[in-house]
PDB file of C-alpha atoms in Angstrom:
ATOM      1  CA  ASP A  24      91.497  99.984 -63.071  1.00  0.00           C
ATOM      2  CA  ALA A  25      93.787 102.847 -63.455  1.00  0.00           C
ATOM      3  CA  LYS A  26      96.916 102.716 -61.212  1.00  0.00           C
ATOM      4  CA  THR A  27      97.648 105.636 -58.675  1.00  0.00           C
ATOM      5  CA  THR A  28     100.538 106.724 -57.179  1.00  0.00           C
ATOM      6  CA  GLN A  29     100.711 108.046 -53.177  1.00  0.00           C
ATOM      7  CA  PRO A  30     103.527 109.080 -51.224  1.00  0.00           C
ATOM      8  CA  PRO A  31     104.631 106.241 -48.763  1.00  0.00           C
ATOM      9  CA  SER A  32     104.390 108.228 -45.612  1.00  0.00           C
ATOM     10  CA  MET A  33     103.315 111.540 -44.305  1.00  0.00           C
ATOM     11  CA  ASP A  34     103.292 112.808 -40.668  1.00  0.00           C
ATOM     12  CA  CYS A  35     100.668 115.474 -39.149  1.00  0.00           C
ATOM     13  CA  ALA A  36     100.124 117.107 -35.763  1.00  0.00           C
ATOM     14  CA  GLU A  37      96.960 116.407 -33.925  1.00  0.00           C
ATOM     15  CA  GLY A  38      94.632 118.739 -34.521  1.00  0.00           C
ATOM     16  CA  ARG A  39      95.872 119.819 -37.819  1.00  0.00           C
ATOM     17  CA  ALA A  40      94.448 119.100 -41.110  1.00  0.00           C
ATOM     18  CA  ALA A  41      96.090 116.177 -43.118  1.00  0.00           C
ATOM     19  CA  ASN A  42      96.240 116.677 -46.788  1.00  0.00           C
ATOM     20  CA  LEU A  43      96.757 113.146 -48.574  1.00  0.00           C
ATOM     21  CA  PRO A  44      97.888 113.249 -52.399  1.00  0.00           C
ATOM     22  CA  CYS A  45      96.941 110.722 -54.857  1.00  0.00           C
ATOM     23  CA  ASN A  46      97.846 110.906 -58.457  1.00  0.00           C
ATOM     24  CA  HIS A  47      96.023 108.816 -60.808  1.00  0.00           C
ATOM     25  CA  SER A  48      96.940 110.622 -64.171  1.00  0.00           C
ATOM     26  CA  THR A  49      95.815 107.372 -66.291  1.00  0.00           C
ATOM     27  CA  ILE A  50      92.029 107.611 -64.891  1.00  0.00           C
ATOM     28  CA  SER A  51      89.283 106.994 -67.253  1.00  0.00           C
ATOM     29  CA  GLY A  52      85.956 109.056 -67.635  1.00  0.00           C
ATOM     30  CA  ASN A  53      83.823 106.490 -66.161  1.00  0.00           C
ATOM     31  CA  GLU A  54      86.463 105.760 -62.993  1.00  0.00           C
ATOM     32  CA  TYR A  55      85.687 106.957 -59.439  1.00  0.00           C
ATOM     33  CA  VAL A  56      88.241 107.893 -56.898  1.00  0.00           C
ATOM     34  CA  TYR A  57      87.712 105.973 -53.555  1.00  0.00           C
ATOM     35  CA  TRP A  58      89.628 106.221 -50.635  1.00  0.00           C
ATOM     36  CA  TYR A  59      89.859 103.813 -47.731  1.00  0.00           C
ATOM     37  CA  ARG A  60      91.746 103.350 -44.878  1.00  0.00           C
ATOM     38  CA  GLN A  61      93.279 100.390 -42.361  1.00  0.00           C
ATOM     39  CA  ILE A  62      94.264 100.972 -39.053  1.00  0.00           C
ATOM     40  CA  HIS A  63      97.154  98.411 -38.119  1.00  0.00           C
ATOM     41  CA  SER A  64      96.113  95.059 -39.012  1.00  0.00           C
ATOM     42  CA  GLN A  65      92.254  95.763 -38.780  1.00  0.00           C
ATOM     43  CA  GLY A  66      89.985  95.480 -41.769  1.00  0.00           C
ATOM     44  CA  PRO A  67      89.933  98.444 -44.339  1.00  0.00           C
ATOM     45  CA  GLN A  68      87.245 101.212 -43.793  1.00  0.00           C
ATOM     46  CA  TYR A  69      85.901 103.246 -46.362  1.00  0.00           C
ATOM     47  CA  ILE A  70      86.031 106.728 -46.244  1.00  0.00           C
ATOM     48  CA  ILE A  71      84.803 108.690 -49.106  1.00  0.00           C
ATOM     49  CA  HIS A  72      84.398 108.347 -53.060  1.00  0.00           C
ATOM     50  CA  GLY A  73      83.716 110.619 -55.883  1.00  0.00           C
ATOM     51  CA  LEU A  74      83.594 110.995 -59.738  1.00  0.00           C
ATOM     52  CA  LYS A  75      84.543 114.671 -60.574  1.00  0.00           C
ATOM     53  CA  ASN A  76      82.791 116.891 -57.871  1.00  0.00           C
ATOM     54  CA  ASN A  77      84.429 117.603 -54.588  1.00  0.00           C
ATOM     55  CA  GLU A  78      82.651 115.642 -51.703  1.00  0.00           C
ATOM     56  CA  THR A  79      82.354 115.852 -48.141  1.00  0.00           C
ATOM     57  CA  ASN A  80      81.316 113.517 -45.341  1.00  0.00           C
ATOM     58  CA  GLU A  81      81.462 113.346 -41.719  1.00  0.00           C
ATOM     59  CA  MET A  82      84.834 111.593 -41.738  1.00  0.00           C
ATOM     60  CA  ALA A  83      86.891 113.625 -44.883  1.00  0.00           C
ATOM     61  CA  SER A  84      86.442 116.116 -47.650  1.00  0.00           C
ATOM     62  CA  LEU A  85      87.685 114.846 -50.960  1.00  0.00           C
ATOM     63  CA  ILE A  86      89.021 117.327 -53.649  1.00  0.00           C
ATOM     64  CA  ILE A  87      89.566 116.248 -57.595  1.00  0.00           C
ATOM     65  CA  THR A  88      91.484 118.451 -59.453  1.00  0.00           C
ATOM     66  CA  GLU A  89      89.629 119.845 -62.822  1.00  0.00           C
ATOM     67  CA  ASP A  90      91.390 117.269 -64.879  1.00  0.00           C
ATOM     68  CA  ARG A  91      90.807 114.466 -62.605  1.00  0.00           C
ATOM     69  CA  LYS A  92      94.375 113.210 -62.845  1.00  0.00           C
ATOM     70  CA  SER A  93      94.570 114.063 -59.015  1.00  0.00           C
ATOM     71  CA  SER A  94      92.890 114.178 -55.722  1.00  0.00           C
ATOM     72  CA  THR A  95      93.586 115.043 -52.115  1.00  0.00           C
ATOM     73  CA  LEU A  96      91.800 113.530 -49.000  1.00  0.00           C
ATOM     74  CA  ILE A  97      91.505 116.038 -46.367  1.00  0.00           C
ATOM     75  CA  LEU A  98      91.195 115.096 -42.727  1.00  0.00           C
ATOM     76  CA  PRO A  99      90.157 118.426 -41.464  1.00  0.00           C
ATOM     77  CA  HIS A 100      91.143 118.028 -37.809  1.00  0.00           C
ATOM     78  CA  ALA A 101      93.661 114.781 -37.572  1.00  0.00           C
ATOM     79  CA  THR A 102      93.420 113.208 -34.320  1.00  0.00           C
ATOM     80  CA  LEU A 103      95.766 110.358 -33.021  1.00  0.00           C
ATOM     81  CA  ARG A 104      92.682 107.641 -33.840  1.00  0.00           C
ATOM     82  CA  ASP A 105      93.546 108.956 -37.675  1.00  0.00           C
ATOM     83  CA  THR A 106      96.824 107.061 -37.856  1.00  0.00           C
ATOM     84  CA  ALA A 107      96.461 104.469 -40.501  1.00  0.00           C
ATOM     85  CA  VAL A 108      97.384 103.409 -43.974  1.00  0.00           C
ATOM     86  CA  TYR A 109      95.265 105.527 -46.214  1.00  0.00           C
ATOM     87  CA  TYR A 110      94.549 103.858 -50.028  1.00  0.00           C
ATOM     88  CA  CYS A 111      93.831 105.963 -53.160  1.00  0.00           C
ATOM     89  CA  ILE A 112      91.686 103.510 -55.476  1.00  0.00           C
ATOM     90  CA  VAL A 113      90.331 104.204 -58.728  1.00  0.00           C
ATOM     91  CA  ARG A 114      87.522 101.902 -59.779  1.00  0.00           C
ATOM     92  CA  VAL A 115      85.099 101.681 -62.731  1.00  0.00           C
ATOM     93  CA  ASP A 116      81.349 102.684 -61.538  1.00  0.00           C
ATOM     94  CA  PRO A 117      80.180  99.162 -60.212  1.00  0.00           C
ATOM     95  CA  LEU A 118      76.862  99.511 -62.127  1.00  0.00           C
ATOM     96  CA  GLU A 119      78.599 100.028 -65.416  1.00  0.00           C
ATOM     97  CA  ARG A 120      78.953  96.734 -67.317  1.00  0.00           C
ATOM     98  CA  TYR A 121      82.051  95.492 -69.548  1.00  0.00           C
ATOM     99  CA  SER A 122      83.293  92.217 -70.146  1.00  0.00           C
ATOM    100  CA  GLY A 123      86.405  90.291 -68.718  1.00  0.00           C
ATOM    101  CA  GLY A 124      86.423  91.174 -65.001  1.00  0.00           C
ATOM    102  CA  SER A 125      84.474  92.551 -62.039  1.00  0.00           C
ATOM    103  CA  ASN A 126      83.481  95.632 -61.402  1.00  0.00           C
ATOM    104  CA  TYR A 127      83.123  95.165 -57.777  1.00  0.00           C
ATOM    105  CA  LYS A 128      86.483  94.601 -56.310  1.00  0.00           C
ATOM    106  CA  LEU A 129      88.962  97.063 -54.749  1.00  0.00           C
ATOM    107  CA  THR A 130      92.681  96.974 -56.258  1.00  0.00           C
ATOM    108  CA  PHE A 131      94.813  98.346 -53.288  1.00  0.00           C
ATOM    109  CA  GLY A 132      98.162  99.851 -53.777  1.00  0.00           C
ATOM    110  CA  LYS A 133     100.849 100.199 -51.077  1.00  0.00           C
ATOM    111  CA  GLY A 134      99.201 103.379 -49.588  1.00  0.00           C
ATOM    112  CA  THR A 135     100.199 106.444 -47.520  1.00  0.00           C
ATOM    113  CA  LEU A 136     101.017 105.540 -43.799  1.00  0.00           C
ATOM    114  CA  LEU A 137      99.589 108.573 -42.273  1.00  0.00           C
ATOM    115  CA  THR A 138     101.130 109.108 -38.559  1.00  0.00           C
ATOM    116  CA  VAL A 139      99.513 111.992 -36.173  1.00  0.00           C
ATOM    117  CA  ASN A 140     101.819 113.122 -33.748  1.00  0.00           C
ATOM    118  CA  PRO A 141     100.623 114.637 -30.540  1.00  0.00           C
TER     119      PRO A 141
ATOM    120  CA  ASP B  16      82.253  97.362 -35.855  1.00  0.00           C
ATOM    121  CA  SER B  17      81.314  96.810 -39.574  1.00  0.00           C
ATOM    122  CA  GLY B  18      78.719  93.850 -39.187  1.00  0.00           C
ATOM    123  CA  VAL B  19      80.913  91.306 -40.708  1.00  0.00           C
ATOM    124  CA  THR B  20      81.883  88.561 -38.826  1.00  0.00           C
ATOM    125  CA  GLN B  21      85.224  86.216 -39.271  1.00  0.00           C
ATOM    126  CA  THR B  22      86.252  83.062 -37.405  1.00  0.00           C
ATOM    127  CA  PRO B  23      88.641  82.192 -36.225  1.00  0.00           C
ATOM    128  CA  LYS B  24      90.616  85.580 -35.658  1.00  0.00           C
ATOM    129  CA  HIS B  25      93.865  83.000 -35.504  1.00  0.00           C
ATOM    130  CA  LEU B  26      94.590  80.130 -36.759  1.00  0.00           C
ATOM    131  CA  ILE B  27      98.110  78.130 -36.840  1.00  0.00           C
ATOM    132  CA  THR B  28      98.768  75.317 -38.556  1.00  0.00           C
ATOM    133  CA  ALA B  29     101.169  73.265 -40.638  1.00  0.00           C
ATOM    134  CA  THR B  30     102.503  72.814 -44.070  1.00  0.00           C
ATOM    135  CA  GLY B  31     100.279  70.467 -46.247  1.00  0.00           C
ATOM    136  CA  GLN B  32      97.318  70.926 -43.942  1.00  0.00           C
ATOM    137  CA  ARG B  33      93.667  72.336 -44.962  1.00  0.00           C
ATOM    138  CA  VAL B  34      91.766  75.146 -42.921  1.00  0.00           C
ATOM    139  CA  THR B  35      88.346  76.732 -43.510  1.00  0.00           C
ATOM    140  CA  LEU B  36      87.936  80.431 -43.109  1.00  0.00           C
ATOM    141  CA  ARG B  37      84.564  81.508 -42.330  1.00  0.00           C
ATOM    142  CA  CYS B  38      82.605  84.918 -42.786  1.00  0.00           C
ATOM    143  CA  SER B  39      79.307  86.152 -42.120  1.00  0.00           C
ATOM    144  CA  PRO B  40      78.255  89.474 -44.080  1.00  0.00           C
ATOM    145  CA  ARG B  41      76.283  92.274 -42.783  1.00  0.00           C
ATOM    146  CA  SER B  42      72.856  91.169 -42.670  1.00  0.00           C
ATOM    147  CA  GLY B  43      71.086  91.669 -46.097  1.00  0.00           C
ATOM    148  CA  ASP B  44      74.311  92.356 -47.698  1.00  0.00           C
ATOM    149  CA  LEU B  45      74.215  89.667 -50.756  1.00  0.00           C
ATOM    150  CA  SER B  46      77.913  90.248 -52.026  1.00  0.00           C
ATOM    151  CA  VAL B  47      80.649  88.704 -50.551  1.00  0.00           C
ATOM    152  CA  TYR B  48      84.613  89.354 -51.184  1.00  0.00           C
ATOM    153  CA  TRP B  49      87.858  87.846 -50.012  1.00  0.00           C
ATOM    154  CA  TYR B  50      90.963  89.376 -49.852  1.00  0.00           C
ATOM    155  CA  GLN B  51      94.483  88.114 -48.992  1.00  0.00           C
ATOM    156  CA  GLN B  52      97.177  90.545 -47.257  1.00  0.00           C
ATOM    157  CA  SER B  53     100.475  89.590 -46.825  1.00  0.00           C
ATOM    158  CA  LEU B  54     103.690  91.402 -46.064  1.00  0.00           C
ATOM    159  CA  ASP B  55     104.851  91.154 -49.740  1.00  0.00           C
ATOM    160  CA  GLN B  56     102.020  91.336 -51.750  1.00  0.00           C
ATOM    161  CA  GLY B  57      99.943  93.611 -49.822  1.00  0.00           C
ATOM    162  CA  LEU B  58      96.039  93.480 -49.851  1.00  0.00           C
ATOM    163  CA  GLN B  59      94.875  91.534 -53.074  1.00  0.00           C
ATOM    164  CA  PHE B  60      91.679  90.551 -54.208  1.00  0.00           C
ATOM    165  CA  LEU B  61      90.873  86.856 -54.117  1.00  0.00           C
ATOM    166  CA  ILE B  62      87.276  86.112 -55.194  1.00  0.00           C
ATOM    167  CA  GLN B  63      83.682  87.743 -55.089  1.00  0.00           C
ATOM    168  CA  TYR B  64      80.337  85.906 -54.613  1.00  0.00           C
ATOM    169  CA  TYR B  65      76.873  87.447 -54.898  1.00  0.00           C
ATOM    170  CA  ASN B  66      73.913  85.588 -53.833  1.00  0.00           C
ATOM    171  CA  GLY B  67      75.552  82.295 -53.856  1.00  0.00           C
ATOM    172  CA  GLU B  68      77.166  82.599 -57.127  1.00  0.00           C
ATOM    173  CA  GLU B  69      80.987  83.506 -57.983  1.00  0.00           C
ATOM    174  CA  ARG B  70      81.087  86.529 -59.689  1.00  0.00           C
ATOM    175  CA  ALA B  71      84.497  87.597 -60.018  1.00  0.00           C
ATOM    176  CA  LYS B  72      88.088  85.967 -59.205  1.00  0.00           C
ATOM    177  CA  GLY B  73      91.164  87.571 -58.742  1.00  0.00           C
ATOM    178  CA  ASN B  74      94.650  86.125 -57.673  1.00  0.00           C
ATOM    179  CA  ILE B  75      93.107  83.014 -56.360  1.00  0.00           C
ATOM    180  CA  LEU B  76      95.387  79.960 -56.144  1.00  0.00           C
ATOM    181  CA  GLU B  77      94.215  76.670 -57.416  1.00  0.00           C
ATOM    182  CA  ARG B  78      94.473  75.154 -53.904  1.00  0.00           C
ATOM    183  CA  PHE B  79      92.181  77.632 -52.361  1.00  0.00           C
ATOM    184  CA  SER B  80      88.328  77.562 -53.112  1.00  0.00           C
ATOM    185  CA  ALA B  81      85.430  79.690 -51.667  1.00  0.00           C
ATOM    186  CA  GLN B  82      81.355  79.010 -51.678  1.00  0.00           C
ATOM    187  CA  GLN B  83      78.650  80.961 -50.286  1.00  0.00           C
ATOM    188  CA  PHE B  84      75.874  79.189 -48.793  1.00  0.00           C
ATOM    189  CA  PRO B  85      71.942  79.852 -48.827  1.00  0.00           C
ATOM    190  CA  ASP B  86      72.216  81.538 -45.614  1.00  0.00           C
ATOM    191  CA  LEU B  87      74.591  83.875 -47.413  1.00  0.00           C
ATOM    192  CA  HIS B  88      77.824  83.201 -45.253  1.00  0.00           C
ATOM    193  CA  SER B  89      80.706  82.239 -47.160  1.00  0.00           C
ATOM    194  CA  GLU B  90      83.842  79.738 -46.536  1.00  0.00           C
ATOM    195  CA  LEU B  91      87.262  79.956 -47.978  1.00  0.00           C
ATOM    196  CA  ASN B  92      89.027  76.940 -47.921  1.00  0.00           C
ATOM    197  CA  LEU B  93      92.759  76.711 -48.193  1.00  0.00           C
ATOM    198  CA  SER B  94      94.535  73.674 -48.940  1.00  0.00           C
ATOM    199  CA  SER B  95      97.890  72.065 -49.129  1.00  0.00           C
ATOM    200  CA  LEU B  96      99.119  75.114 -47.175  1.00  0.00           C
ATOM    201  CA  GLU B  97     102.731  76.476 -47.705  1.00  0.00           C
ATOM    202  CA  LEU B  98     104.633  78.879 -45.651  1.00  0.00           C
ATOM    203  CA  GLY B  99     103.973  81.605 -48.180  1.00  0.00           C
ATOM    204  CA  ASP B 100     100.124  81.294 -47.661  1.00  0.00           C
ATOM    205  CA  SER B 101     100.755  82.617 -44.170  1.00  0.00           C
ATOM    206  CA  ALA B 102      98.660  86.004 -44.598  1.00  0.00           C
ATOM    207  CA  LEU B 103      95.663  88.220 -43.168  1.00  0.00           C
ATOM    208  CA  TYR B 104      92.689  87.026 -44.843  1.00  0.00           C
ATOM    209  CA  PHE B 105      89.909  89.809 -45.013  1.00  0.00           C
ATOM    210  CA  CYS B 106      86.070  88.954 -45.697  1.00  0.00           C
ATOM    211  CA  ALA B 107      83.716  92.167 -46.792  1.00  0.00           C
ATOM    212  CA  SER B 108      80.451  92.493 -48.099  1.00  0.00           C
ATOM    213  CA  SER B 109      78.449  94.817 -49.803  1.00  0.00           C
ATOM    214  CA  ALA B 110      74.665  95.693 -50.392  1.00  0.00           C
ATOM    215  CA  GLY B 111      73.057  94.067 -53.319  1.00  0.00           C
ATOM    216  CA  GLN B 112      73.276  95.025 -56.797  1.00  0.00           C
ATOM    217  CA  GLY B 113      72.329  98.653 -56.379  1.00  0.00           C
ATOM    218  CA  SER B 114      75.050  99.581 -53.948  1.00  0.00           C
ATOM    219  CA  TYR B 115      78.590  98.721 -54.363  1.00  0.00           C
ATOM    220  CA  ASN B 116      80.202 101.955 -53.514  1.00  0.00           C
ATOM    221  CA  GLU B 117      81.350 100.674 -49.891  1.00  0.00           C
ATOM    222  CA  GLN B 118      82.352  97.603 -49.199  1.00  0.00           C
ATOM    223  CA  PHE B 119      82.609  96.528 -45.257  1.00  0.00           C
ATOM    224  CA  PHE B 120      85.450  94.512 -44.113  1.00  0.00           C
ATOM    225  CA  GLY B 121      85.692  92.235 -41.229  1.00  0.00           C
ATOM    226  CA  PRO B 122      88.075  92.009 -38.582  1.00  0.00           C
ATOM    227  CA  GLY B 123      90.373  89.433 -40.643  1.00  0.00           C
ATOM    228  CA  THR B 124      91.561  85.904 -39.939  1.00  0.00           C
ATOM    229  CA  ARG B 125      95.320  85.556 -39.349  1.00  0.00           C
ATOM    230  CA  LEU B 126      96.567  82.704 -40.762  1.00  0.00           C
ATOM    231  CA  THR B 127     100.042  81.260 -40.067  1.00  0.00           C
ATOM    232  CA  VAL B 128     101.575  78.358 -41.367  1.00  0.00           C
ATOM    233  CA  LEU B 129     104.388  76.585 -39.846  1.00  0.00           C
TER     234      LEU B 129
END
């Protein structure tokens, strides 16, 4: 899986949009971008994923650059409960077969600690 | 609530001992994953089972083993425990072969080795 680079920490004011960047310059054509978050010592929580088109769900939006070398997770109206470590993960299509390993595991980096301030 | 349950929530034991962590996946999920989170190593994938069969191994020590039972619950066995095994152990599950996009994580078991 390609490696990702995220800033170690970010601050955001409550009610404002939080934009979390991720660089994945070595991403391959068959690799997806996933975002998970982990609220203090709880189990990680899936947020969103995408291949090359922008994606939106009830939690967030994912913007992937045209060259797919970076992406931004957007929390449109951050709340105090959004304070967490956000992980950007690049992973091959789980349904694509290849030898030598698992398509299904998640490889977590250090993530970005987002602190939402009142 | 993710629907994944893990027991116990906390476990305190001594070096050299053996413990078993238990995970019940979401109803209908066939895949179970185990992850270890320690302060120095972060979140690391250990092992995956699908419908009772081992599918992938990550950075799992030889002192550790796991299995998935016919009712799909899974157990992670940790033996000859060392101080460095102190960590949060998470179990996650996902739907069958057709959907791997989202893994649902349990609340974790915090293991403290004294």
